[in-house]
Coordinates of C-alpha atoms in Angstrom, one line a residue:
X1 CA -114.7 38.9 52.3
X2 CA -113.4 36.6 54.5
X3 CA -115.8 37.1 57.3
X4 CA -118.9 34.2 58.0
X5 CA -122.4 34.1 58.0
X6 CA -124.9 32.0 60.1
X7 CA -125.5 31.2 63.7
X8 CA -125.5 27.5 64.7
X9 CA -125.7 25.0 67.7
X10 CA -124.6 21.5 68.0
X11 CA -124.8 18.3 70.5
X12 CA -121.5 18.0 71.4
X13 CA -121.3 15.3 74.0
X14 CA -124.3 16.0 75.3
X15 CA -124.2 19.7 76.1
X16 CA -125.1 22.7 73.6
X17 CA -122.1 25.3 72.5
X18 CA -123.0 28.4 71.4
X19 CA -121.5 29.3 68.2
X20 CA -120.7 32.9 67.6
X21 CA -122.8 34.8 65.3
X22 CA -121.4 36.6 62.0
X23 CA -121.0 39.7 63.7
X24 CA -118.9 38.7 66.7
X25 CA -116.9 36.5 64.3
X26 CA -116.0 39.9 62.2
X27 CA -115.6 41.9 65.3
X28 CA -113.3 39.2 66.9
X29 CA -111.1 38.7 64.0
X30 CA -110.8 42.3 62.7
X31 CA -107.4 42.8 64.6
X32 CA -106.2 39.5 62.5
X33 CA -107.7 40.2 59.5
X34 CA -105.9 44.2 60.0
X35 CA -102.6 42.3 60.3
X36 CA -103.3 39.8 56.9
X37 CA -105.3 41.1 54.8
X38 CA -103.8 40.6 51.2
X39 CA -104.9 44.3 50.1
X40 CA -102.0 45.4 52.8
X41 CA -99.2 43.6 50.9
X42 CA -99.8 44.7 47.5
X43 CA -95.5 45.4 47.1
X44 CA -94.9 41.8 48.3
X45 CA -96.8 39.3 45.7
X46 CA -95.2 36.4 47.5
X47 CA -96.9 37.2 50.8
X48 CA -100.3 38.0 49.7
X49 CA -100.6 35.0 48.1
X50 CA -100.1 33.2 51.0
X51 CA -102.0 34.8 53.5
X52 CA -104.6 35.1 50.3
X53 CA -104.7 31.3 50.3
X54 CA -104.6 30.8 54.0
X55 CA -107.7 33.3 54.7
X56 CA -109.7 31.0 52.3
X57 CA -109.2 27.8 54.1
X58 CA -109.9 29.5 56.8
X59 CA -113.0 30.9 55.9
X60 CA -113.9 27.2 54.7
X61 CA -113.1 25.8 57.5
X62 CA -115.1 28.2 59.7
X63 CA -118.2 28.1 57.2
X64 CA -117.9 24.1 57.7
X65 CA -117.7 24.4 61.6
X66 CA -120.8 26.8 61.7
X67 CA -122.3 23.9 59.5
X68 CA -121.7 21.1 61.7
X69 CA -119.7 19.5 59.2
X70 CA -116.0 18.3 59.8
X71 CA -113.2 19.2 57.3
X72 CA -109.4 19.2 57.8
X73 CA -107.2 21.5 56.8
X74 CA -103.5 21.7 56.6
X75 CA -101.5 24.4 59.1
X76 CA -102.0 27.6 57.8
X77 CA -98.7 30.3 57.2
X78 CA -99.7 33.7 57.7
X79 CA -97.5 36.8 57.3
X80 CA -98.4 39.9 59.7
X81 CA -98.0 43.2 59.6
X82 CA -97.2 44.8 62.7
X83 CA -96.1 48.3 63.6
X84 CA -93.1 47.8 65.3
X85 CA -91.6 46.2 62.4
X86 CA -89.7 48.1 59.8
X87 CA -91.4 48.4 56.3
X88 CA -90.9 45.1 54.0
X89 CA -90.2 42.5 57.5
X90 CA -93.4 40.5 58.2
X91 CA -94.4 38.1 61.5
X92 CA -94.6 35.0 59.9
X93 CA -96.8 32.2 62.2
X94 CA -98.4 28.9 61.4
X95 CA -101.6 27.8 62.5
X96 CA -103.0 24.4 63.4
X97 CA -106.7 24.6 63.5
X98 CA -108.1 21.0 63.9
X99 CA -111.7 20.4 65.5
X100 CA -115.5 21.5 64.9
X101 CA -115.9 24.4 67.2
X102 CA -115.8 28.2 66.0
X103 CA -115.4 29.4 69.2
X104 CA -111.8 27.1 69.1
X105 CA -111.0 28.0 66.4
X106 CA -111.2 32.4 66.7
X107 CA -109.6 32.0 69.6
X108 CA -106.4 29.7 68.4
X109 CA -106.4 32.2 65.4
X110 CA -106.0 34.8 67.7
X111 CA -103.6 33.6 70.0
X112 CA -101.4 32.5 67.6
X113 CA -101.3 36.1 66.1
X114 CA -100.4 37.8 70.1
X115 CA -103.6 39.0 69.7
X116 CA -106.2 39.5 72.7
X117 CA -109.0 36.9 73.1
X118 CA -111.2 39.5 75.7
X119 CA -113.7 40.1 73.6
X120 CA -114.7 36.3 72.9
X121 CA -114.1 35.6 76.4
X122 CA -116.7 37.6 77.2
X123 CA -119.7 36.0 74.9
X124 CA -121.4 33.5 77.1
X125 CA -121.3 30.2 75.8
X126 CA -125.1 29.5 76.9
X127 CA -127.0 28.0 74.1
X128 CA -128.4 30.6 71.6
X129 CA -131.6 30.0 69.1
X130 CA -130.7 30.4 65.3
X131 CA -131.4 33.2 63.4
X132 CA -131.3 31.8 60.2
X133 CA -132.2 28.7 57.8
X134 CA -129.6 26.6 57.3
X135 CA -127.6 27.1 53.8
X136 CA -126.3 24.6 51.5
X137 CA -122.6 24.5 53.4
X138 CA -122.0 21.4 51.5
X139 CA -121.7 23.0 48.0
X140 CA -119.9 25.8 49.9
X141 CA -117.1 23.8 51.1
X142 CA -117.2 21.7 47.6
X143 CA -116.0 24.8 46.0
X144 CA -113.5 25.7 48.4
X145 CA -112.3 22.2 48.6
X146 CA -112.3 22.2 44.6
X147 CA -110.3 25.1 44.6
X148 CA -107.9 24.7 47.2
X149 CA -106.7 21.4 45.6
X150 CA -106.4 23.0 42.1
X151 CA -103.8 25.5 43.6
X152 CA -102.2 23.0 45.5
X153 CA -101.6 21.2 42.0
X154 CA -100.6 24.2 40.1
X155 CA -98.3 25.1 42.7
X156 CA -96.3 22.1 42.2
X157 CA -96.4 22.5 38.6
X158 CA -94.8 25.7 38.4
X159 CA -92.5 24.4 40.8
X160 CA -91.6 21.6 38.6
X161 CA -91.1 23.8 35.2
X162 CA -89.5 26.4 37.0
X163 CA -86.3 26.1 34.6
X164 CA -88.4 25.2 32.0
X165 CA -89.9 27.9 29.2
X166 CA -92.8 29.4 31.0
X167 CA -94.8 29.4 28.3
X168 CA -95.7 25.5 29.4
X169 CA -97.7 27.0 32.1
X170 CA -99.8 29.0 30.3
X171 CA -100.3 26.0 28.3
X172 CA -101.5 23.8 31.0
X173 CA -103.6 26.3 32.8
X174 CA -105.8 28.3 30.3
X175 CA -108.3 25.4 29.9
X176 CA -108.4 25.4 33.9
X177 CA -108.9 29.3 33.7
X178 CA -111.5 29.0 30.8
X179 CA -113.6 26.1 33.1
X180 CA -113.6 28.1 36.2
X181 CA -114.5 31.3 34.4
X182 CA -117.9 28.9 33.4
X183 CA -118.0 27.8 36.5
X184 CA -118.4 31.1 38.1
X185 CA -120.8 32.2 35.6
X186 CA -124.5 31.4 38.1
X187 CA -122.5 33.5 41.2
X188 CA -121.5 36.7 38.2
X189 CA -125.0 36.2 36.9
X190 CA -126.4 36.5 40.3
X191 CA -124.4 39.5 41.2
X192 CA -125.4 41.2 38.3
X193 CA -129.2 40.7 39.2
X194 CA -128.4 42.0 42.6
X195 CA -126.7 45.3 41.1
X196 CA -129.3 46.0 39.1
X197 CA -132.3 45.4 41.4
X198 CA -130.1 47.7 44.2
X199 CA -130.5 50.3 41.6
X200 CA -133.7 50.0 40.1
X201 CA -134.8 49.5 43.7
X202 CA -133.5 52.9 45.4
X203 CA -132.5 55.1 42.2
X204 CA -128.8 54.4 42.7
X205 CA -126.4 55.2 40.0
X206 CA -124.1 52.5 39.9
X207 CA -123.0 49.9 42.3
X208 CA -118.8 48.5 41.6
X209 CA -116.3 46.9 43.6
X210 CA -112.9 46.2 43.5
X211 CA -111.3 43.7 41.3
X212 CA -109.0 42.2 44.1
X213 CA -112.6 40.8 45.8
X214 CA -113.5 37.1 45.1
X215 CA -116.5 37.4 43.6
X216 CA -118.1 35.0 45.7
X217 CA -117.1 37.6 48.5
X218 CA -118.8 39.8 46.6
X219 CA -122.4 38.4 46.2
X220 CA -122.3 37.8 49.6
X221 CA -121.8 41.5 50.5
X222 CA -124.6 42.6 48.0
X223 CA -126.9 40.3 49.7
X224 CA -125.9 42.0 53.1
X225 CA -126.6 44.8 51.5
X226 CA -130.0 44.2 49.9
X227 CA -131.1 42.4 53.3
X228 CA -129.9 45.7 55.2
X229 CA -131.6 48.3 52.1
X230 CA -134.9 46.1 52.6
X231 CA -135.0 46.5 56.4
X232 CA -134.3 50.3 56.2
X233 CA -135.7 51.7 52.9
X234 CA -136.2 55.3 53.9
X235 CA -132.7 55.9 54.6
X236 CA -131.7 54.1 51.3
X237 CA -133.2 57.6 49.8
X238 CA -130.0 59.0 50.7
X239 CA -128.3 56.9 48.4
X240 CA -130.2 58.0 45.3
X241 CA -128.3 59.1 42.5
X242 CA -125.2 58.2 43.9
X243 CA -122.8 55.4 43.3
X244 CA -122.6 52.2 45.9
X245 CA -118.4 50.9 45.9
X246 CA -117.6 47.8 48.0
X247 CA -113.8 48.0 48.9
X248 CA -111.5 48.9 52.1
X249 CA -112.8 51.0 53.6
X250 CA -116.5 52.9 54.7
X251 CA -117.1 56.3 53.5
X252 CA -117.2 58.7 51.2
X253 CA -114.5 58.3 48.7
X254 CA -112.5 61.4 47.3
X255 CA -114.5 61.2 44.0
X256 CA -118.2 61.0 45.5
X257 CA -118.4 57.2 45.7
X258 CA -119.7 56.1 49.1
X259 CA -118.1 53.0 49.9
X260 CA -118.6 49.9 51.9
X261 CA -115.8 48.3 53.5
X262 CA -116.9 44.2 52.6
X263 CA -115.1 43.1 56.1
X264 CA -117.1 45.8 58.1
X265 CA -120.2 44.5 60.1
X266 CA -124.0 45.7 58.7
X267 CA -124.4 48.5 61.4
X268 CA -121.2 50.5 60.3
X269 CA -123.0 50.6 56.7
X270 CA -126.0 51.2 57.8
X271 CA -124.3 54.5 60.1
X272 CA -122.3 56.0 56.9
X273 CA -126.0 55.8 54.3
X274 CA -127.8 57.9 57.7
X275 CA -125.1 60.7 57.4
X276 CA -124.0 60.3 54.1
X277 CA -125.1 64.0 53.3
X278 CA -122.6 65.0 56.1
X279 CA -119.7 63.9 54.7
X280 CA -120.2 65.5 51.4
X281 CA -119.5 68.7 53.3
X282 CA -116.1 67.6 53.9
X283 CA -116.0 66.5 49.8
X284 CA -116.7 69.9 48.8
X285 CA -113.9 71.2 50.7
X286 CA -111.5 69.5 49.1
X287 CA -111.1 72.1 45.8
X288 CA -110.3 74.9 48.6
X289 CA -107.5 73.0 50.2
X290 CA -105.8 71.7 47.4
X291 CA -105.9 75.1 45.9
X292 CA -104.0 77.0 48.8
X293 CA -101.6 73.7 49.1
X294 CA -101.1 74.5 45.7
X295 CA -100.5 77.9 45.8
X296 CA -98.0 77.9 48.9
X297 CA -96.0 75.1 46.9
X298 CA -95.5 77.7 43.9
X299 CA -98.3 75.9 42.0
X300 CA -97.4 72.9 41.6
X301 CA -100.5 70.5 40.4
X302 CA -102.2 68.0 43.4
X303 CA -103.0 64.9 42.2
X304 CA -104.7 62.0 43.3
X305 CA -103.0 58.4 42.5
X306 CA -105.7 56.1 40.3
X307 CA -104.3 53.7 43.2
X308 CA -103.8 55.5 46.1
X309 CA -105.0 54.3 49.3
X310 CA -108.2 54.7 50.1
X311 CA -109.6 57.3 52.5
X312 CA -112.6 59.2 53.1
X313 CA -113.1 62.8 51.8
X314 CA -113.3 63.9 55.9
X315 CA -109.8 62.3 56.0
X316 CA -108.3 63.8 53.4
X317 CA -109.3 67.0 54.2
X318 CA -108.0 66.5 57.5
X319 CA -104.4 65.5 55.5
X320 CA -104.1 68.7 53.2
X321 CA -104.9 70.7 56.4
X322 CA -102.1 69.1 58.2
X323 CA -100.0 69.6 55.3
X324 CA -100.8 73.2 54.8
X325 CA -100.9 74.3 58.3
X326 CA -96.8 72.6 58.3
X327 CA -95.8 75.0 55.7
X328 CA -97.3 78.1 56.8
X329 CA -95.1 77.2 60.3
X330 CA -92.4 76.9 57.4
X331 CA -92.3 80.4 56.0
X332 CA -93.5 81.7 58.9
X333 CA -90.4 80.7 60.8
X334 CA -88.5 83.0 57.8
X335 CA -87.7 79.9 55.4
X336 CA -88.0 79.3 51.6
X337 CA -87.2 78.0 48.9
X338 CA -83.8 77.4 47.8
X339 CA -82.5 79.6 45.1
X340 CA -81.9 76.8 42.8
X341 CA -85.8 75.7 42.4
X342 CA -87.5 77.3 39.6
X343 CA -90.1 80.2 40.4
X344 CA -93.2 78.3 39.1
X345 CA -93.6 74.1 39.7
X346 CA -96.8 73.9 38.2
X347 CA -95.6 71.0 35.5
X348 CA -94.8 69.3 39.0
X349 CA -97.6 67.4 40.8
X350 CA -97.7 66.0 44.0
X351 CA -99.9 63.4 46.3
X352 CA -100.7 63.9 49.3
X353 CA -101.5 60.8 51.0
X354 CA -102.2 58.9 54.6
X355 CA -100.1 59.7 57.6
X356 CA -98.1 57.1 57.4
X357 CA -97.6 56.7 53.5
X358 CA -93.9 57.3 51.8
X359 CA -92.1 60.1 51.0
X360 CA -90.9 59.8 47.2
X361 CA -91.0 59.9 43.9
X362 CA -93.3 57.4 41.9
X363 CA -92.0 55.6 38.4
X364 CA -94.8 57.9 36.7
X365 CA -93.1 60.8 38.3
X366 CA -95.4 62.3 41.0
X367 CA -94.0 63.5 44.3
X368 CA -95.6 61.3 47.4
X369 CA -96.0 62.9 50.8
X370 CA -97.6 62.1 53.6
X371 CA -99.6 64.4 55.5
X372 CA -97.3 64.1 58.4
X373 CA -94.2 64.9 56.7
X374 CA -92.4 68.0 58.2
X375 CA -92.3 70.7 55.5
X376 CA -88.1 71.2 55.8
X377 CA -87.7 67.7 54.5
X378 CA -90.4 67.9 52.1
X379 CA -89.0 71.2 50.5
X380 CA -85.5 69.8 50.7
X381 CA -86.6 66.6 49.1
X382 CA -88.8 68.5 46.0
X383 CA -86.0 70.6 45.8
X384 CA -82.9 67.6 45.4
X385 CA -85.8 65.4 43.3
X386 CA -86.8 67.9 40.0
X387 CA -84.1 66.3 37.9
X388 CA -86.0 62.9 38.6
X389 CA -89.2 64.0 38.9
X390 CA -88.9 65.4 35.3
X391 CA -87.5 62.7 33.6
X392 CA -89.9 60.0 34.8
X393 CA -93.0 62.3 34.1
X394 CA -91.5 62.7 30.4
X395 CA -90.8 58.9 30.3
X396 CA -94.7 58.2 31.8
X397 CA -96.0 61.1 29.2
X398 CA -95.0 59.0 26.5
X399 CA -95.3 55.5 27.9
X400 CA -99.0 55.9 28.6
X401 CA -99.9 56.4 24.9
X402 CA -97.7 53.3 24.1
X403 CA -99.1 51.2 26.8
X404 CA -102.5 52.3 25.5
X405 CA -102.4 50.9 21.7
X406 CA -100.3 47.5 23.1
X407 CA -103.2 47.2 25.5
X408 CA -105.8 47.6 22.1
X409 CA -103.3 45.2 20.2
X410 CA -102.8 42.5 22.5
X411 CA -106.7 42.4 23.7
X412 CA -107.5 42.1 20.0
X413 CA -105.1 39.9 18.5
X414 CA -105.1 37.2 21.0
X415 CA -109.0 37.1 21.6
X416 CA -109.0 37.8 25.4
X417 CA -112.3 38.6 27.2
X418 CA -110.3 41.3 29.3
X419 CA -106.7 42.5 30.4
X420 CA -105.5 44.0 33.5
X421 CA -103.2 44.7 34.8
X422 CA -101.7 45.0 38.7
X423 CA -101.3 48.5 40.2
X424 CA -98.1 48.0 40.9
X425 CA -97.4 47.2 36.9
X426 CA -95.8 50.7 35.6
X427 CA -96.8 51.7 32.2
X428 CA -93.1 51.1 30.8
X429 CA -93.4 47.4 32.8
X430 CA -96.7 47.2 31.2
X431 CA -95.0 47.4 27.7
X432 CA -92.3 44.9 28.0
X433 CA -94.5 42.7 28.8
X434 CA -97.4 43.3 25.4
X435 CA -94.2 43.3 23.6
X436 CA -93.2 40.1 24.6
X437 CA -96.6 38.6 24.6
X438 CA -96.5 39.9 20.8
X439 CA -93.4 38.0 20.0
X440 CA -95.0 34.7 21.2
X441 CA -98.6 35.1 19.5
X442 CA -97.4 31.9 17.0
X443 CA -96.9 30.0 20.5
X444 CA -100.0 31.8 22.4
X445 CA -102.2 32.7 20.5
X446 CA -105.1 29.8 20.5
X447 CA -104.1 29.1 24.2
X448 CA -104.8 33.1 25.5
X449 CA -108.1 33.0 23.2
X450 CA -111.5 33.7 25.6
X451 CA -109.4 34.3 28.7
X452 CA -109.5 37.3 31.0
X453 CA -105.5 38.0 31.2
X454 CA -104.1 39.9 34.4
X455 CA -100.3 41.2 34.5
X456 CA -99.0 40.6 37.7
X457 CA -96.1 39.4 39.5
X458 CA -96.3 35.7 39.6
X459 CA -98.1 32.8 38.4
X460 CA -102.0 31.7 39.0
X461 CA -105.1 30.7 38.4
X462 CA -107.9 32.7 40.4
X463 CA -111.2 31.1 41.4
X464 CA -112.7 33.0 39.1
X465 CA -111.1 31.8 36.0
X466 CA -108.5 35.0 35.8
X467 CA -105.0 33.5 34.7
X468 CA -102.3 35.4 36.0
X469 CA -98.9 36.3 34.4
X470 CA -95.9 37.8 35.7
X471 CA -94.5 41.2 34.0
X472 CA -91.7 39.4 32.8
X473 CA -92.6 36.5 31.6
X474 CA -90.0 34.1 29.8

């Protein structure tokens, strides 16, 4: 979460500036965060690892600011995503941020980024009282500072090895991953103790949250949380039974899970748990829709990607109607299938996904729509796509049992605490790489031992303590 907590006020020069509270810094920087957040570059490693890096000194500095504490950080590179720009081109700005002022500081962000500063020109700047005790900042900014300059270092060793055997970076970094997995172990401790007073608390099943969150992000939004559940108890009843998800987005989640977008302001949580019953209307609508997509597309199987982006069950309703109402129009306007496409697709499945989502064919073999997709070039595309569609679904049939004992293997044989893997790391990507980890164990093997391994696309070390390995490692 790369939103800030506390309210301040400070002499400056003799007059008091209001510092913005949490809540108007999250409301202020939404459009930015929108147009960085890593989560919306997941096909471009490169770029969310900058703006990944970026968003933390910039929550730093802002936590330091709202301290009245003076840091200095170097211009900050951002890549944005904006609409007029076709997919895979970014904006790409830097940002000099120097001074103690929040207030400063949003708006330079913002007008950097082309984006409008109207709603912080409209807080007053009179002087505001507190609403909070101040925190230990100091430690705060240690840990950012502590981190920021680790990167900085291993960036320049990676650059420096580049030609070298890459296997000299995992060398010189799994004793760094190792101590700041230690290091993190009070804030994973704490988050635990959080999780399971929520639940004990107010009968909830289980409370999870995506991996991609720092887990310092993360106890901060279970404290927001458990401030918010003890202000509001009776409508935590709501939540009873079910299972709490902090992610991208607030709602109900296509499986049940209501989730809480960690970048969203108290108030939008607190409106989701008060109509939570509501939107499981929409959830158990779902079955019906997919059923008659399903039957007007010769039966061909709906599927939901493990990974596909999230949206509310409301909003995906909303997509399969969209969807099915297209074809109707289709066969109602006296059109079909072509002759050529067999009578029955039901070993076929397809995703239906977010307006703007791609049209395609995925490396495990699913068709990808999007709602919006008019149903003459989605019948025409199924139709010129079987031949691909089958082969990568036979490929990703027998992959995934593959991938499954490597995974076993390689957890096993070199000692790791866990292994992931990016969603962007196919299953037959998956096995080059245990293959190739397997040929190096005589190399690896101590090094790997008690780390928590995730296959990516590049090179790092995450604050956590994850160590990070591209696919095809050499």
């Amino acid at each position: 979460m790369y939103c800030l907590n506390k309210i301040r006020k400070k002499n400056l020069g003799g007059a008091l500036c209001r510092y913005l509270s949490s809540a108007e810094i999250s409301t202020a920087l939404r459009p930015f965060y929108f147009s960085v957040h890593p989560d919306l570059f997941g096909k471009y490693p490169e770029q969310r690892k900058t703006n990944e890096n970026s968003l933390q000194q910039l929550s730093a500095l802002i936590e330091a600011q709202q301290s009245s504490r003076c840091i200095s950080v170097p211009a900050l590179p951002f890549y944005l995503r904006q609409k007029d720009m076709p997919e895979g081109q970014f904006k790409f700005v830097t940002i000099k941020l120097n001074g103690n002022n929040v207030r400063e500081t949003v708006v330079k962000v913002l007008n950097a980024c082309d984006i409008s500063t109207n709603y912080v020109d409209k807080i007053p700047k009179s002087p505001m009282k507190p609403e909070y005790n101040k925190s230990d900042f100091a430690k705060a900014y240690q840990e950012y500072n502590n981190e920021f300059e680790q990167a900085s270092r291993m960036k320049r060793k990676v650059k420096e090895k580049k030609a070298i055997n890459n296997i000299i970076w995992v060398h010189e970094n799994s004793k760094l991953a190792k101590d700041k997995y230690e290091s993190t172990k009070a804030t994973r401790d704490h988050v635990k103790s959080l999780t399971e007073d929520l639940c004990k608390t107010y009968g909830i099943k289980e409370v999870k949250y995506d991996s991609g969150w720092n887990i310092s992000h993360i106890r901060g939004a279970l404290q927001s949380l458990v401030s918010l559940a003890s202000q509001h108890s009776k409508d935590m009843s709501n939540l009873k039974g079910r299972t709490i998800a902090l992610g991208q987005f607030t709602g109900v989640s296509l499986d049940g899970d209501v989730f809480l977008n960690i970048i969203d302001v108290r108030n939008e949580w607190l409106s989701l748990i008060k109509k939570v019953s509501q939107e499981d209307g929409a959830l158990s609508q779902i079955p019906n829709y997919e059923k008659a997509l399903s039957s007007i597309l010769r039966d061909i199987h709906i599927c939901r990607r493990k990974f596909m982006p999230k949206v509310s069950a409301t909003q995906y309703c909303n997509h399969l109607r969209q969807l099915v109402t297209s074809i109707g129009d289709f066969y109602g306007r006296g059109k079909k299938f072509p002759p050529t496409v067999p009578e029955s697709l039901s070993k076929y499945e397809i995703v239906v996904e977010p307006e703007a989502g791609p049209l395609m064919v995925s490396p495990t073999g699913q068709f990808i729509t999007p709602s919006s997709c008019p149903a003459d070039e989605l019948i025409a595309f199924i139709t010129n796509h079987l031949d691909e569609a089958t082969l990568l679904l036979t490929e990703y049939s027998i992959n995934k049992h593959v991938e499954k004992a490597l995974y076993v293997e390689v957890k096993d044989r070199f000692g790791l605490l866990e292994l992931h893997k990016d969603d962007s790391i196919t299953p037959a990507l998956m096995i080059m790489c245990c293959q190739r980890l397997l040929t190096r164990i005589d190399k690896l093997n101590t090094k790997l031992r008690g780390n928590i391994l995730y296959v990516t696309h590049y090179y790092s070390v995450l604050s956590e303590g994850v160590l990070c390995i591209p696919w095809d490692f050499k």
